[in-house]
Each structure stands twice: as C-alpha cells, then as structure tokens.
Coordinates of C-alpha atoms and ligand atoms in Angstrom, one line a residue:
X1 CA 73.2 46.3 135.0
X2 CA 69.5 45.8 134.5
X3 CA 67.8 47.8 131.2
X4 CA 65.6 49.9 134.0
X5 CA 68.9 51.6 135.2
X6 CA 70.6 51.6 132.1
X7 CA 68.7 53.7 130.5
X8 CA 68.0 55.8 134.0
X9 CA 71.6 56.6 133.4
X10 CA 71.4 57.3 129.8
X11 CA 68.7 59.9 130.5
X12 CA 70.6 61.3 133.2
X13 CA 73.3 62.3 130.3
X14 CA 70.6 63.4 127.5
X15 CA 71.5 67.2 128.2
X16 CA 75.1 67.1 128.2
X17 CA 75.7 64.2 125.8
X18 CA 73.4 64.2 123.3
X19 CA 74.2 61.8 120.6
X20 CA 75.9 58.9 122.7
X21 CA 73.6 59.0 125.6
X22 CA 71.7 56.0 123.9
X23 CA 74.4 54.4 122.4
X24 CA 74.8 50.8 123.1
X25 CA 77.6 48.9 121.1
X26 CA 76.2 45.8 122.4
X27 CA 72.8 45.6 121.8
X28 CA 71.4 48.9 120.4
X29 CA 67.7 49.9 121.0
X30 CA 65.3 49.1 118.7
X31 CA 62.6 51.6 117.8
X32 CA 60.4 51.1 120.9
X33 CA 63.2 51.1 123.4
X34 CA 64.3 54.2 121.7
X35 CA 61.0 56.1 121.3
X36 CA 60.6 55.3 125.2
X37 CA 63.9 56.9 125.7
X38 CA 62.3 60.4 123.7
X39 CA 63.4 59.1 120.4
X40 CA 61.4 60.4 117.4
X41 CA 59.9 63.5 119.2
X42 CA 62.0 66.1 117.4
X43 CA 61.1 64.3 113.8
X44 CA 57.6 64.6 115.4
X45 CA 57.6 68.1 116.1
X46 CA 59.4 69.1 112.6
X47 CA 56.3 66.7 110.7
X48 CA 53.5 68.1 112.9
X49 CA 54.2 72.0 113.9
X50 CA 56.8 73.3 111.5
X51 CA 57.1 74.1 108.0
X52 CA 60.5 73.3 106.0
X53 CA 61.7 76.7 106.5
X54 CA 61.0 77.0 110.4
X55 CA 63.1 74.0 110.5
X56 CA 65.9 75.8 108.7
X57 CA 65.7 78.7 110.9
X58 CA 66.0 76.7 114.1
X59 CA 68.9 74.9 112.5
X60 CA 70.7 77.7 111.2
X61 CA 70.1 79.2 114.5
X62 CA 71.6 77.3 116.5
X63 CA 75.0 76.9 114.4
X64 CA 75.9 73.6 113.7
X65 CA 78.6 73.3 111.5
X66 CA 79.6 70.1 109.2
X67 CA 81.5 67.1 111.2
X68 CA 82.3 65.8 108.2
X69 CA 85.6 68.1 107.9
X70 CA 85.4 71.4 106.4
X71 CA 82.9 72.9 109.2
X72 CA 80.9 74.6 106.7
X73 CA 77.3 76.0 108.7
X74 CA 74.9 73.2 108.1
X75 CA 71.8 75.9 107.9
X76 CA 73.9 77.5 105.0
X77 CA 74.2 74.7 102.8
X78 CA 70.4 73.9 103.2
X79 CA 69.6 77.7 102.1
X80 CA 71.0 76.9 98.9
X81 CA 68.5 74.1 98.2
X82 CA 65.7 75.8 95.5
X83 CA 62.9 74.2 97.4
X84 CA 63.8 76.5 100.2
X85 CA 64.1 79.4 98.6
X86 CA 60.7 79.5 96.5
X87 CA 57.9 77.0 97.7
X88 CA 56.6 76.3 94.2
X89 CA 59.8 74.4 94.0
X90 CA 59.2 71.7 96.7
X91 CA 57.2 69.2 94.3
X92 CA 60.4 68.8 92.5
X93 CA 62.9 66.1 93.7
X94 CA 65.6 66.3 95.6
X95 CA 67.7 64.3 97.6
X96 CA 69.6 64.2 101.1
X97 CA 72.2 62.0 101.3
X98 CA 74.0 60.8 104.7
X99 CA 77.9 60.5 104.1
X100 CA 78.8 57.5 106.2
X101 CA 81.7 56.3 104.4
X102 CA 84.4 57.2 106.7
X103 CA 88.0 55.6 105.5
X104 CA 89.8 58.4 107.1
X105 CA 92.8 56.8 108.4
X106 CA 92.4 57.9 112.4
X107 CA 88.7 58.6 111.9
X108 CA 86.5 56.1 113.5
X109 CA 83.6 58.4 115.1
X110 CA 80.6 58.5 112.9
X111 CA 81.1 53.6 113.5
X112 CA 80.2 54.8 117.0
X113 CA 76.9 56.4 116.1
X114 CA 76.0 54.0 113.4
X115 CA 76.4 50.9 115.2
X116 CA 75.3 52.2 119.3
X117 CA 72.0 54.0 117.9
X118 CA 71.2 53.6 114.4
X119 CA 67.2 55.0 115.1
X120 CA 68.9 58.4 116.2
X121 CA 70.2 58.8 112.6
X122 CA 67.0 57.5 110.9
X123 CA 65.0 60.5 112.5
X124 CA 67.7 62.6 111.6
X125 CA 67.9 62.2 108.2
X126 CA 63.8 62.5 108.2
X127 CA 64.1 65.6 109.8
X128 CA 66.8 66.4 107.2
X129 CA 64.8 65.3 104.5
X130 CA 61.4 66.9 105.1
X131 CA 63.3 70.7 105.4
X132 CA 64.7 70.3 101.9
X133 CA 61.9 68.3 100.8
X134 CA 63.5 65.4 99.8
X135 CA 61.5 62.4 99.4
X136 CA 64.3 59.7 99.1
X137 CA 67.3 60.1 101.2
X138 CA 70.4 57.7 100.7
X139 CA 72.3 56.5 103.4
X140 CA 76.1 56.0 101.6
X141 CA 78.1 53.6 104.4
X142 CA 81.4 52.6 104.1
X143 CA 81.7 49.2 102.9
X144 CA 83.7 47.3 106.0
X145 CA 81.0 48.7 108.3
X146 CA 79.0 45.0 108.5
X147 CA 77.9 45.4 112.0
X148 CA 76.5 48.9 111.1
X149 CA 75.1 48.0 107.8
X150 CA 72.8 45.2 109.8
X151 CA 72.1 47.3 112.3
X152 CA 70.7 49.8 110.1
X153 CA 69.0 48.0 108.0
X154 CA 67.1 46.4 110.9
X155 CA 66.0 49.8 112.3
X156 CA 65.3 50.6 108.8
X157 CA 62.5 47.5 108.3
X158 CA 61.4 48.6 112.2
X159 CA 61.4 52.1 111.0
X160 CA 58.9 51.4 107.7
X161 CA 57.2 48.7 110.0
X162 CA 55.8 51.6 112.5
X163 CA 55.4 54.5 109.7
X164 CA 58.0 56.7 109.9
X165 CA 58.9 55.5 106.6
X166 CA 57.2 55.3 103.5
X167 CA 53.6 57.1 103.1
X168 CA 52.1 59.5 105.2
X169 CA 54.4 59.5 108.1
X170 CA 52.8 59.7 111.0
X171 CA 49.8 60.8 109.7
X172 CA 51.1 63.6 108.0
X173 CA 51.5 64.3 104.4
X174 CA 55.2 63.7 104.3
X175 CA 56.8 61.0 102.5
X176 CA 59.9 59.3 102.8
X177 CA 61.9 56.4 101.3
X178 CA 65.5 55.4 103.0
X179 CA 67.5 53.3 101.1
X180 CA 71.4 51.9 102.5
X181 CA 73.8 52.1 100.2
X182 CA 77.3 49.9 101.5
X183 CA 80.0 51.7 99.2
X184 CA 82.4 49.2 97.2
X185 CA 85.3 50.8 99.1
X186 CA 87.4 54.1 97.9
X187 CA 88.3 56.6 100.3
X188 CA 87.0 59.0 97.1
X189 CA 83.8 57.7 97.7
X190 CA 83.9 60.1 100.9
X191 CA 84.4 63.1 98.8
X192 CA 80.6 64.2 98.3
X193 CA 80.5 64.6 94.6
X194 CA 82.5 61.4 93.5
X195 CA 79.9 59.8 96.4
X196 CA 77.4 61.2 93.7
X197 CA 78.9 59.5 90.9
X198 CA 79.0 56.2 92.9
X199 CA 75.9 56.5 93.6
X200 CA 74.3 56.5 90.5
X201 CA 76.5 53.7 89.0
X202 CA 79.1 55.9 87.8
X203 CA 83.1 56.1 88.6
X204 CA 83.7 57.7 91.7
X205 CA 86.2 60.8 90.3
X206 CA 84.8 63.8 91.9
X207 CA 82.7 66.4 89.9
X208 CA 83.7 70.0 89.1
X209 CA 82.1 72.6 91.7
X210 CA 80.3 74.6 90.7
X211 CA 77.1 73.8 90.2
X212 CA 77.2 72.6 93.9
X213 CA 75.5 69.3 94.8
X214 CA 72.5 71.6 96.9
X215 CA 71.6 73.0 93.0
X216 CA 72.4 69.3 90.9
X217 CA 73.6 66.7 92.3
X218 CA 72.5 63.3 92.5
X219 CA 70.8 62.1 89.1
X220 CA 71.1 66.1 88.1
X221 CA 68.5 67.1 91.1
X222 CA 69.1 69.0 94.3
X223 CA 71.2 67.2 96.9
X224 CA 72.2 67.6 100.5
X225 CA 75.1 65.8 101.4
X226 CA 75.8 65.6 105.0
X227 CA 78.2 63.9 107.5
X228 CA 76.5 61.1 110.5
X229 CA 77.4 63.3 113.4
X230 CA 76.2 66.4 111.8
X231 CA 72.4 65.2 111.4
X232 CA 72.9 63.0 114.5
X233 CA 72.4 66.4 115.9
X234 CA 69.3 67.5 114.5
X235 CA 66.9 65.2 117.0
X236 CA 68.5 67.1 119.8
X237 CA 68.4 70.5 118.3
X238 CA 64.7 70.4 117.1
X239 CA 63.7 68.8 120.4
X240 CA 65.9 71.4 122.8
X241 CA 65.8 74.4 120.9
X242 CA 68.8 76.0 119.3
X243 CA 69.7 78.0 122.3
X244 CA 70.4 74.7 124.3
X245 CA 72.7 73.7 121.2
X246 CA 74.7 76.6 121.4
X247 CA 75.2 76.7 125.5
X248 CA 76.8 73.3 125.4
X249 CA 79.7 74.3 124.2
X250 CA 81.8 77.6 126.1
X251 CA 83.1 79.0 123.0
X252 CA 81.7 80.8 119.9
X253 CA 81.6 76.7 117.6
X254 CA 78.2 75.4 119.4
X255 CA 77.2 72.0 120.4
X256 CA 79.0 68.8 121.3
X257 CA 82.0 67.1 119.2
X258 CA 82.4 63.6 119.0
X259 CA 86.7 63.4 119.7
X260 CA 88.5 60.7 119.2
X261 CA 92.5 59.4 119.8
X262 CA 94.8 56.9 118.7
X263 CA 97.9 56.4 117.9
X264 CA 101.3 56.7 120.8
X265 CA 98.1 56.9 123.4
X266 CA 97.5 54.7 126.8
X267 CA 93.6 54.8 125.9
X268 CA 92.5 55.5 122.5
X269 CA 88.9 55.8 122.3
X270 CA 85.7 58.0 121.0
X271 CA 84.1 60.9 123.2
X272 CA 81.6 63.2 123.6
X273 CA 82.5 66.3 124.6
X274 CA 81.8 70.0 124.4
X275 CA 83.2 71.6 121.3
X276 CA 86.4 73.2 122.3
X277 CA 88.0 71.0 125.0
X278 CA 91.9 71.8 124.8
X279 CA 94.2 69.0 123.0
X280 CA 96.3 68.5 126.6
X281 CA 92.4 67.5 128.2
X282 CA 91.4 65.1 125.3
X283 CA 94.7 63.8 125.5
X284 CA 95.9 63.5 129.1
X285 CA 92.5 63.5 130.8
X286 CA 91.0 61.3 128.0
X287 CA 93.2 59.2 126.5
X288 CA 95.3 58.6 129.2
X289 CA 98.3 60.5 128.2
X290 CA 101.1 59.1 125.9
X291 CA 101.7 54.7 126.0
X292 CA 105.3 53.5 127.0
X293 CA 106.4 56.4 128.7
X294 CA 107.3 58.0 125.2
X295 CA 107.3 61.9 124.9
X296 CA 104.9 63.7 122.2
X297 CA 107.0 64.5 119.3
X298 CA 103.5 65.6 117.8
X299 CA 100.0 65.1 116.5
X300 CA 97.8 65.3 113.8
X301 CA 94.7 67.2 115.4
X302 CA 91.8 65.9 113.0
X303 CA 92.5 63.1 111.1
X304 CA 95.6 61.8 108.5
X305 CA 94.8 64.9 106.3
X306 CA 95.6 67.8 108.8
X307 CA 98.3 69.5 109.6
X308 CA 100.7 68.9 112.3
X309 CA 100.5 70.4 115.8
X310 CA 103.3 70.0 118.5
X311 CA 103.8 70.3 122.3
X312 CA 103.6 74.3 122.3
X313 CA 99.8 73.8 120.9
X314 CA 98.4 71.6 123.9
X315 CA 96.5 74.1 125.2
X316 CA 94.3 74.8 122.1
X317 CA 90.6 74.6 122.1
X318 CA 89.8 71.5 119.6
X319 CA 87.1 73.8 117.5
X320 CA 87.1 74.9 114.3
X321 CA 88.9 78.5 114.8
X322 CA 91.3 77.8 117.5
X323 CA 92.9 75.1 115.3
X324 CA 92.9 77.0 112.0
X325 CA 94.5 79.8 114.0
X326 CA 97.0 77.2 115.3
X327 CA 97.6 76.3 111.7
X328 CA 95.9 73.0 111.2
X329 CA 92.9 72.1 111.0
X330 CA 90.3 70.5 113.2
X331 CA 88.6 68.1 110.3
X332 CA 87.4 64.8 112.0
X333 CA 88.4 65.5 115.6
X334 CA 90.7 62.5 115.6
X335 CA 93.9 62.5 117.2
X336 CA 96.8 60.7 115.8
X337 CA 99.3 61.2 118.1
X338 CA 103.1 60.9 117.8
X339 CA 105.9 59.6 120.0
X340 CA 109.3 60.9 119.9
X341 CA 110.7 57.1 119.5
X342 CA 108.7 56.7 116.6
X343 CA 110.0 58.1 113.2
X344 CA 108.4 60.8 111.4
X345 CA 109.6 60.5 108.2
X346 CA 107.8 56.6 108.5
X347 CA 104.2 57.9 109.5
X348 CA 104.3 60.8 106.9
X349 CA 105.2 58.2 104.3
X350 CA 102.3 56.0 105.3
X351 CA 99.8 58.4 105.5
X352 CA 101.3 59.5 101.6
X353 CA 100.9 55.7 100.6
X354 CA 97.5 56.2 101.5
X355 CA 96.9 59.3 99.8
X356 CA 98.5 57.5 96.8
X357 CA 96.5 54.5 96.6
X358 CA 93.3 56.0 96.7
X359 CA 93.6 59.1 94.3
X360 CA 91.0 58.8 91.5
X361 CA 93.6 59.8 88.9
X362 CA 92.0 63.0 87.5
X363 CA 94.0 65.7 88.3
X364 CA 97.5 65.3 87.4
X365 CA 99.3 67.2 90.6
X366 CA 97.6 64.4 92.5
X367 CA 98.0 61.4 90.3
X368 CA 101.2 61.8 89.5
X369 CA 102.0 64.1 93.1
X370 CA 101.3 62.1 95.5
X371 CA 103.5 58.8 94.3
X372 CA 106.5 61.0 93.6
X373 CA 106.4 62.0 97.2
X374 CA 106.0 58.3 97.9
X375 CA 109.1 57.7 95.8
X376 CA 111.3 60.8 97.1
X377 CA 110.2 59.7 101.0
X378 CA 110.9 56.4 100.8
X379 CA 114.1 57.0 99.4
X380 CA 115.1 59.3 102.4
X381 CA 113.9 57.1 104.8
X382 CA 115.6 54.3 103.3
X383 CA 118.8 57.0 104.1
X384 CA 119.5 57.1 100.2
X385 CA 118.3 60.9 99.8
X386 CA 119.9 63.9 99.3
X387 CA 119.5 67.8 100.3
X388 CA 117.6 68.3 96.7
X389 CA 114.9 65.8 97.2
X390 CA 113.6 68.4 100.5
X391 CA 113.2 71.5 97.6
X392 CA 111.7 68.6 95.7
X393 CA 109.4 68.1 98.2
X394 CA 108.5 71.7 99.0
X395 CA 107.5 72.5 95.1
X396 CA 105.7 68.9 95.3
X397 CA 103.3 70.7 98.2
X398 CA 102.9 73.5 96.1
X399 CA 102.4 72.1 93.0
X400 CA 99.6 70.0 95.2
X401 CA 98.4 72.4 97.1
X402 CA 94.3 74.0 97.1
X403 CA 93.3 75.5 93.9
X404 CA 95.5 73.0 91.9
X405 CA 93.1 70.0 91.8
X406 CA 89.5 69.2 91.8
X407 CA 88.9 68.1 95.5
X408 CA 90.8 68.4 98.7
X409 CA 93.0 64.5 98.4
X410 CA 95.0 65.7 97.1
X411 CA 96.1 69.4 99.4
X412 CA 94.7 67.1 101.9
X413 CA 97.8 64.5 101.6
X414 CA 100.0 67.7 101.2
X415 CA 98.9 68.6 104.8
X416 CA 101.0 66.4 107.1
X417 CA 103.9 66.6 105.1
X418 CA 104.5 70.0 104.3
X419 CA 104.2 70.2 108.7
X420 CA 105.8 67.7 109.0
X421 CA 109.1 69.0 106.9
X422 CA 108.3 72.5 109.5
X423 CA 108.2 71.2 112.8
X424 CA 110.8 67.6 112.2
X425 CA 113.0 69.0 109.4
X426 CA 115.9 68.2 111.5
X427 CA 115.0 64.2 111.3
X428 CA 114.5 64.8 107.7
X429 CA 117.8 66.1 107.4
X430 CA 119.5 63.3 110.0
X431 CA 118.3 60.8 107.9
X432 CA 120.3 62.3 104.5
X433 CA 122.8 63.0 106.6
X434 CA 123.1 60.0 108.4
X435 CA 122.6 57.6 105.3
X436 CA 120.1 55.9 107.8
X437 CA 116.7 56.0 109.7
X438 CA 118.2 57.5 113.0
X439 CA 115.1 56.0 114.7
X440 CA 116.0 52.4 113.6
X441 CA 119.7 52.7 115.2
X442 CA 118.6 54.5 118.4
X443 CA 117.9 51.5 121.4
X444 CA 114.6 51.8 122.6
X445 CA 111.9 49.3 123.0
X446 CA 109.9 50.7 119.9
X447 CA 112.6 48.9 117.5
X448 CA 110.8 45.5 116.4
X449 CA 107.5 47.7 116.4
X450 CA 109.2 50.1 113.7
X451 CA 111.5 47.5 112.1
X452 CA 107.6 45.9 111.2
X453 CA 106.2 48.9 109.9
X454 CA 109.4 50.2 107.9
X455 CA 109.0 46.8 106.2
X456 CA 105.3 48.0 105.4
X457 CA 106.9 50.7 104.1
X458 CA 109.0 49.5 101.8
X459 CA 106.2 47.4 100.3
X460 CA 105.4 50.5 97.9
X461 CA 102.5 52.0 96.5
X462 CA 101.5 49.6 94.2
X463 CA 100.8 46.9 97.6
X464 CA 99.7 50.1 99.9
X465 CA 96.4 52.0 100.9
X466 CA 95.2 49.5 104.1
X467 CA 93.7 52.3 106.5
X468 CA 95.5 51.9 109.3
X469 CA 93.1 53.5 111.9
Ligands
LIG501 C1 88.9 62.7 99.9 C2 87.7 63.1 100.7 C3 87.1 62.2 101.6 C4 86.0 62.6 102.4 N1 85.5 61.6 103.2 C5 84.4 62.0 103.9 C6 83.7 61.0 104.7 O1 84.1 59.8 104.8 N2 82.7 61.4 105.5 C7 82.2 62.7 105.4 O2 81.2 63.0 106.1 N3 82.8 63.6 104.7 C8 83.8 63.3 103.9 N4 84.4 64.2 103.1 C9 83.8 65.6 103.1 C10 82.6 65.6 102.1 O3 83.0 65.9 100.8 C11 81.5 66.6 102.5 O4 82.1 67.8 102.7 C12 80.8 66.2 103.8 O5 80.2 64.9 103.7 C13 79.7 67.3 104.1 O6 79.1 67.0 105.3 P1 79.0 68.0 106.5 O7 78.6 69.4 105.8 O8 77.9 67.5 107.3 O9 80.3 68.1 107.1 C14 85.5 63.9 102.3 C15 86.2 64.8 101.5 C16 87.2 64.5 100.7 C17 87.9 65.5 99.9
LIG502 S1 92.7 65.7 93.9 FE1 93.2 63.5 93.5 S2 91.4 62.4 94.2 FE2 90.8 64.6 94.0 S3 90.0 64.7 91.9 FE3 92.1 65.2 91.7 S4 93.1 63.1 91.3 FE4 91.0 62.8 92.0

C-alpha cells in the first residue's frame, strides 16, 4: 500500500476512530506527516482562541472519563487545579503528568498509542498542560516500553525542533517543557501518587489522599495525573467539539474505548470501538470467540484487578455503569478471558502472585494479605487444603478490602478472588475434596499447557510477579 492511500484510509476513519486512525506500528508519522494528516490543530486552537478555562469547559462538556481505571470525569479533576479556579494563581507551577506505565497484567492498550502515534500524545499533553497552566509536563512510561520510549523521544526532539515545545509556542506566550521519564519498573509506580514519589527520586509507596495530587503533588505543587488514552482524546475533542465526543458512543459514557482481549481467545488484540459495545461483540465478533474449542468458564472484564464476569453477563455494555451494575468493574477494558479446561484456582493464584510481588509494603492488610492468600491458594491447589482455609480466605478479602489500605493493590488483588470463590466455589471445593487439581486429572488437550504453568505456580512468591499479559 503506497503512503498516498494509506493515509486516504486513515482519514476515511478520523470520525469514528479517533485515536488509532493514525496509528502505524510500523513506521509512525513524524510531525510533518502527522500535521498533514490534521495533527496539531486542536493544540492550535486551545493556544490561539481559548483561554485555560474555555478549554475546561469544552472538556468537561463533553464527558470524558479517566482510561486509566477508576473512570473519574477528566473535566472534574482539572477543576480542582487552583490555577483554574482563581487566575492570579496561574504564574505558580504546576505540573501535568502522563501515566504511561501500564504493568497491568492483561493491559496492553495505552503500547498501542505510544508506539503507532506518539505526536497525537505530545499535543495532548500540551493541550493538557496549557488548561492547568503547567509549564513542565512529565511523561512517566513503563520501563520495558523500548520501542515507545524511542519513538517518543524522537517526536519529542521533532516536536522542540518545529516549536511546539519550549518558548513561545507557536507564537504564543505559552511555554512548555516535556521531559520522558522510563520508570525503573514497579507495577506501584502506576498508582499516581507513588508515580509522584518516583518521580522526584523518592520510594514509590503511595502517598495519603488527601491533599490530592491536583492541590500538591509533584515536588509539593499542583499536579494532574492522567492516563495515555485519556489525553489521547483531547486533539479530537478540542478539534470536533464535545458534542461529536459524546455522539460516538450510544450510551450515557461518551467517546471511543480502546478494548482489548487475551487470554482463552482465537484473536487477542487492541480495538477501537464505541464506549459500550457488549462483552459477547468484543469477544465473538472481535476476538474471534474462545481458542481450542473450549467453553467460557469466565472473564475478567477490565484487567487482572476486576472482578469476575461469567456467561450470563455477555450481553453487558463494556462502560463504566453497565459493568459496575454487573458487579465488576470496567478498569482497563482488557479482557482476560477463561476457558472451562483451564483451572481457576491456578489463574487466581497467579494474578495473587502478582499482586504479592509488587505491593510496596506499607499497609499491613496488603503486605502481609496478599502472600497469605498466596500461601492458603497454593496450598488448595496443591489439593492439601481444607474447608477452613475458604473462611480464611473470605476474612482475607475483607480484611483487604477498600478503606483498609492506602491505594487500591491491594482491594484491587482482592477483586478476582473474592469472584472467583462466588462464581467457581465448586472447583474450590473439588480440589479439597478431591486432594487434587481436578483440572490436571481431567484428559483434555490443555494438560502439558497447565502442567507448565502449575509448575510456575509452585515457584512461590519470592521467584513470582513476571506480568504475564
Ligand atoms: C496499583 C495501581 C496501578 C495503577 N497503574 C496505572 C497505570 O499503569 N496507568 C494508569 O493510567 N493508571 C494507573 N493507575 C491509576 C492511577 O492511580 C490514576 O488513577 C490514573 O493514572 C488517572 O488517570 P485518568 O484519570 O486519566 O484515568 C493505577 C492505580 C493503582 C492503584
Ligand atoms: S495497598 Fe499495598 S501497594 Fe497500596 S499502599 Fe498499601 S501496601 Fe502499598
């Protein structure tokens, strides 16, 4: 395909899929090929014709919540930030900060967007910046992400190259200094206010809210942390206008998603698509349905840290309400999905390994938690458990559970479990009964496959944590 019809394509899609409609994994553009393609004209338009506060407006407008997980109203947080609320405040620093760290096991979306069209986020995170008048904005990436963290820094150079970094972008009076900042590598470092901490050289434990980062955050001045595809969408609102934003999607959560599945699936994979599509299309129509013939025992709906759904749930709309009605929680978007020859007393106690690994030891109900689960599952799936270690468990999600800890790891970890122990408790129970893993005796082609990851398993804590997206 020549560049000339590339891009006619990509156009073609500009309206429906905003923030992939320029993404190329292969080569991405560079800042002329991507101001040709109508790059830069919403950063334009937020320098040149609006103030900070009309930029809010628009934003709030057109509802775009957070991708990073919780879904909290992006407009919202940036209200908070004192330069927005009194004017004589905007000669004071602040920051904004661009979470990229993404070590979510399942999570892979925000890669996408970093590596297929790093210039959309740069003008994002200007537009970002000059609303809450921040004058240096960090870009916090996770630390494996080499190809991105080349990428970006190339657009970066191109970016300061052409003026829209540094002085007087543009020829306006705005000012703006981006720096990249590759993360040593602790799922933590995701959490916004142990990002913070790492940030400025510190251990990465999170802090205690409040004050909130938008009030004192990084180096004690006002801080907007916020997730890739969240300002990935800010181009696209500012140049479309927020009623555009909210007619993409048919439901009351606004805009585009960026979905994602892996797992038991024929075709896992990253996608556009309007906020709301039902689980059974992103599954089935998207990621080609379940792999080996195997039936859906059940799925985590937004990454490793939400609840799980099962079969009776396929026809929920993937946005924020839907799935916290249908008692999970939408988070990342990522499918991991389930099949009923794989054992789910294993995954649970791989995601917990996880969880274990990388809690930053503050809190005790997650420091010491999370590898006593380790220890009670693994003795269960080892078959050695007994009927107490299940009301062991259930006090061990309560005693984890929100409002217990400082940050969400930790009732995060709880998630999949406690659902888990709901919807499978009769393979928890099979396995004390049995004295076995009834997975590992039954004779389906899935054996060696779980044979490999029981061994994994068994490894322990102390040799876990690999993010197994
Ligand atoms: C343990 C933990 C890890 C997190 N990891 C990420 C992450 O990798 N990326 C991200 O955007 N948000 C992550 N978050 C959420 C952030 O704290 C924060 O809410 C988010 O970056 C805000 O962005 P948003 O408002 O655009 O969603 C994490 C939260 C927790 C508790
Ligand atoms: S919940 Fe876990 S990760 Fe979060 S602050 Fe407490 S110990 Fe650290």
């Amino acid at each position: 395909m020549t560049s000339e019809t590339w891009l006619e394509q990509a156009l073609s899609q500009s309206l429906t899929k905003p923030l992939t409609h320029l993404v190329n994994l292969d080569q991405p553009l560079d800042l002329q090929g991507y101001v040709q393609a109508g790059g830069y004209i919403g950063a334009t338009k937020a320098l040149t014709q609006l103030t900070p506060k009309e930029v809010l407006d628009i934003v709030s407008d057109s509802g775009l919540k957070g991708r990073g997980g919780a879904g909290f109203p992006t407009g919202m947080k940036w209200s908070c930030v004192p330069a927005l609320q009194d004017e004589s405040k905007q000669a004071e620093p602040s920051y904004l900060i661009c979470n990229g760290d993404e070590m979510e096991p399942g999570t892979f979306k925000d890669r996408y967007l970093l590596e297929g069209v790093p210039h959309q986020l740069i003008e994002a995170m200007i537009i970002a910046s000059y609303t809450i008048s921040a004058n240096k904005a960090y870009l916090f990436l996770r630390g494996e992400y080499h190809v991105a963290a080349t990428r970006l820094q190339q657009a970066i150079d191109q970016a300061y190259e052409n003026n829209w970094l540094g002085k007087n972008i543009q020829g306006s009076k705005y000012q703006l200094d981006l720096y990249l900042h590759t993360s040593a590598g602790r799922y933590i470092c995701g959490e916004e206010t142990a990002l913070i901490n790492a940030l400025e050289g510190k251990r990465a434990t999170p802090r205690a809210k409040p004050p909130f980062p938008q009030v004192s955050g990084l180096f004690g001045k006002p801080t907007v942390v916020n997730n890739v595809e969240t300002l990935s969408n800010l181009p696209h609102i500012l140049k479309h206008g927020s009623q555009w934003f909210k007619d993409l999607s048919p439901n009351s959560d606004p805009g585009t998603k960026m979905y994602a599945a892996c797992g038991q699936v024929k075709n896992p994979g990253v996608w556009e698509l309007p906020m709301g599509v039902t689980i059974r299309e992103l599954l089935y129509d998207y990621a080609g349905g379940m792999k080996d013939d195997v039936n859906l025992k059940g799925l985590l709906p937004g990454g490793a840290s939400t609840d799980f759904l099962v079969e009776q749930h396929l026809d929920t709309p993937m946005d924020f309400d839907s799935i916290g009605k249908a008692g999970s929680r939408l988070g990342t978007g990522g499918l991991i999905v389930l099949g009923d020859k794989h054992c789910p007393v294993a995954m649970v106690l791989n995601l917990l390994r996880f969880f274990a690994q990388e809690s930053c030891g503050w809190c005790t109900p997650c420091r010491d938690g999370t590898p006593w689960v380790v220890e009670i599952l693994t003795r269960i799936e080892q078959g050695k458990g007994s009927p107490a270690d299940l009301a062991q468990l259930e006090d061990l999600c309560d005693f984890m559970w929100l409002g217990k800890t400082h940050c969400a790891l930790a009732p995060g970890a709880v998630e999949p479990l406690k659902s888990a122990m709901r919807y499978f408790k009769d393979d928890f129970e099979q396995h004390i009964e049995q004295g076995c893993c009834p997975y590992k005796s039954s004779n389906n082609e899935q054996q060696g496959e779980q044979t490999e990851s029981e061994k994994r398993v068994r490894e322990g804590v102390s040799q876990g944590g690999e993010n197994d997206e």
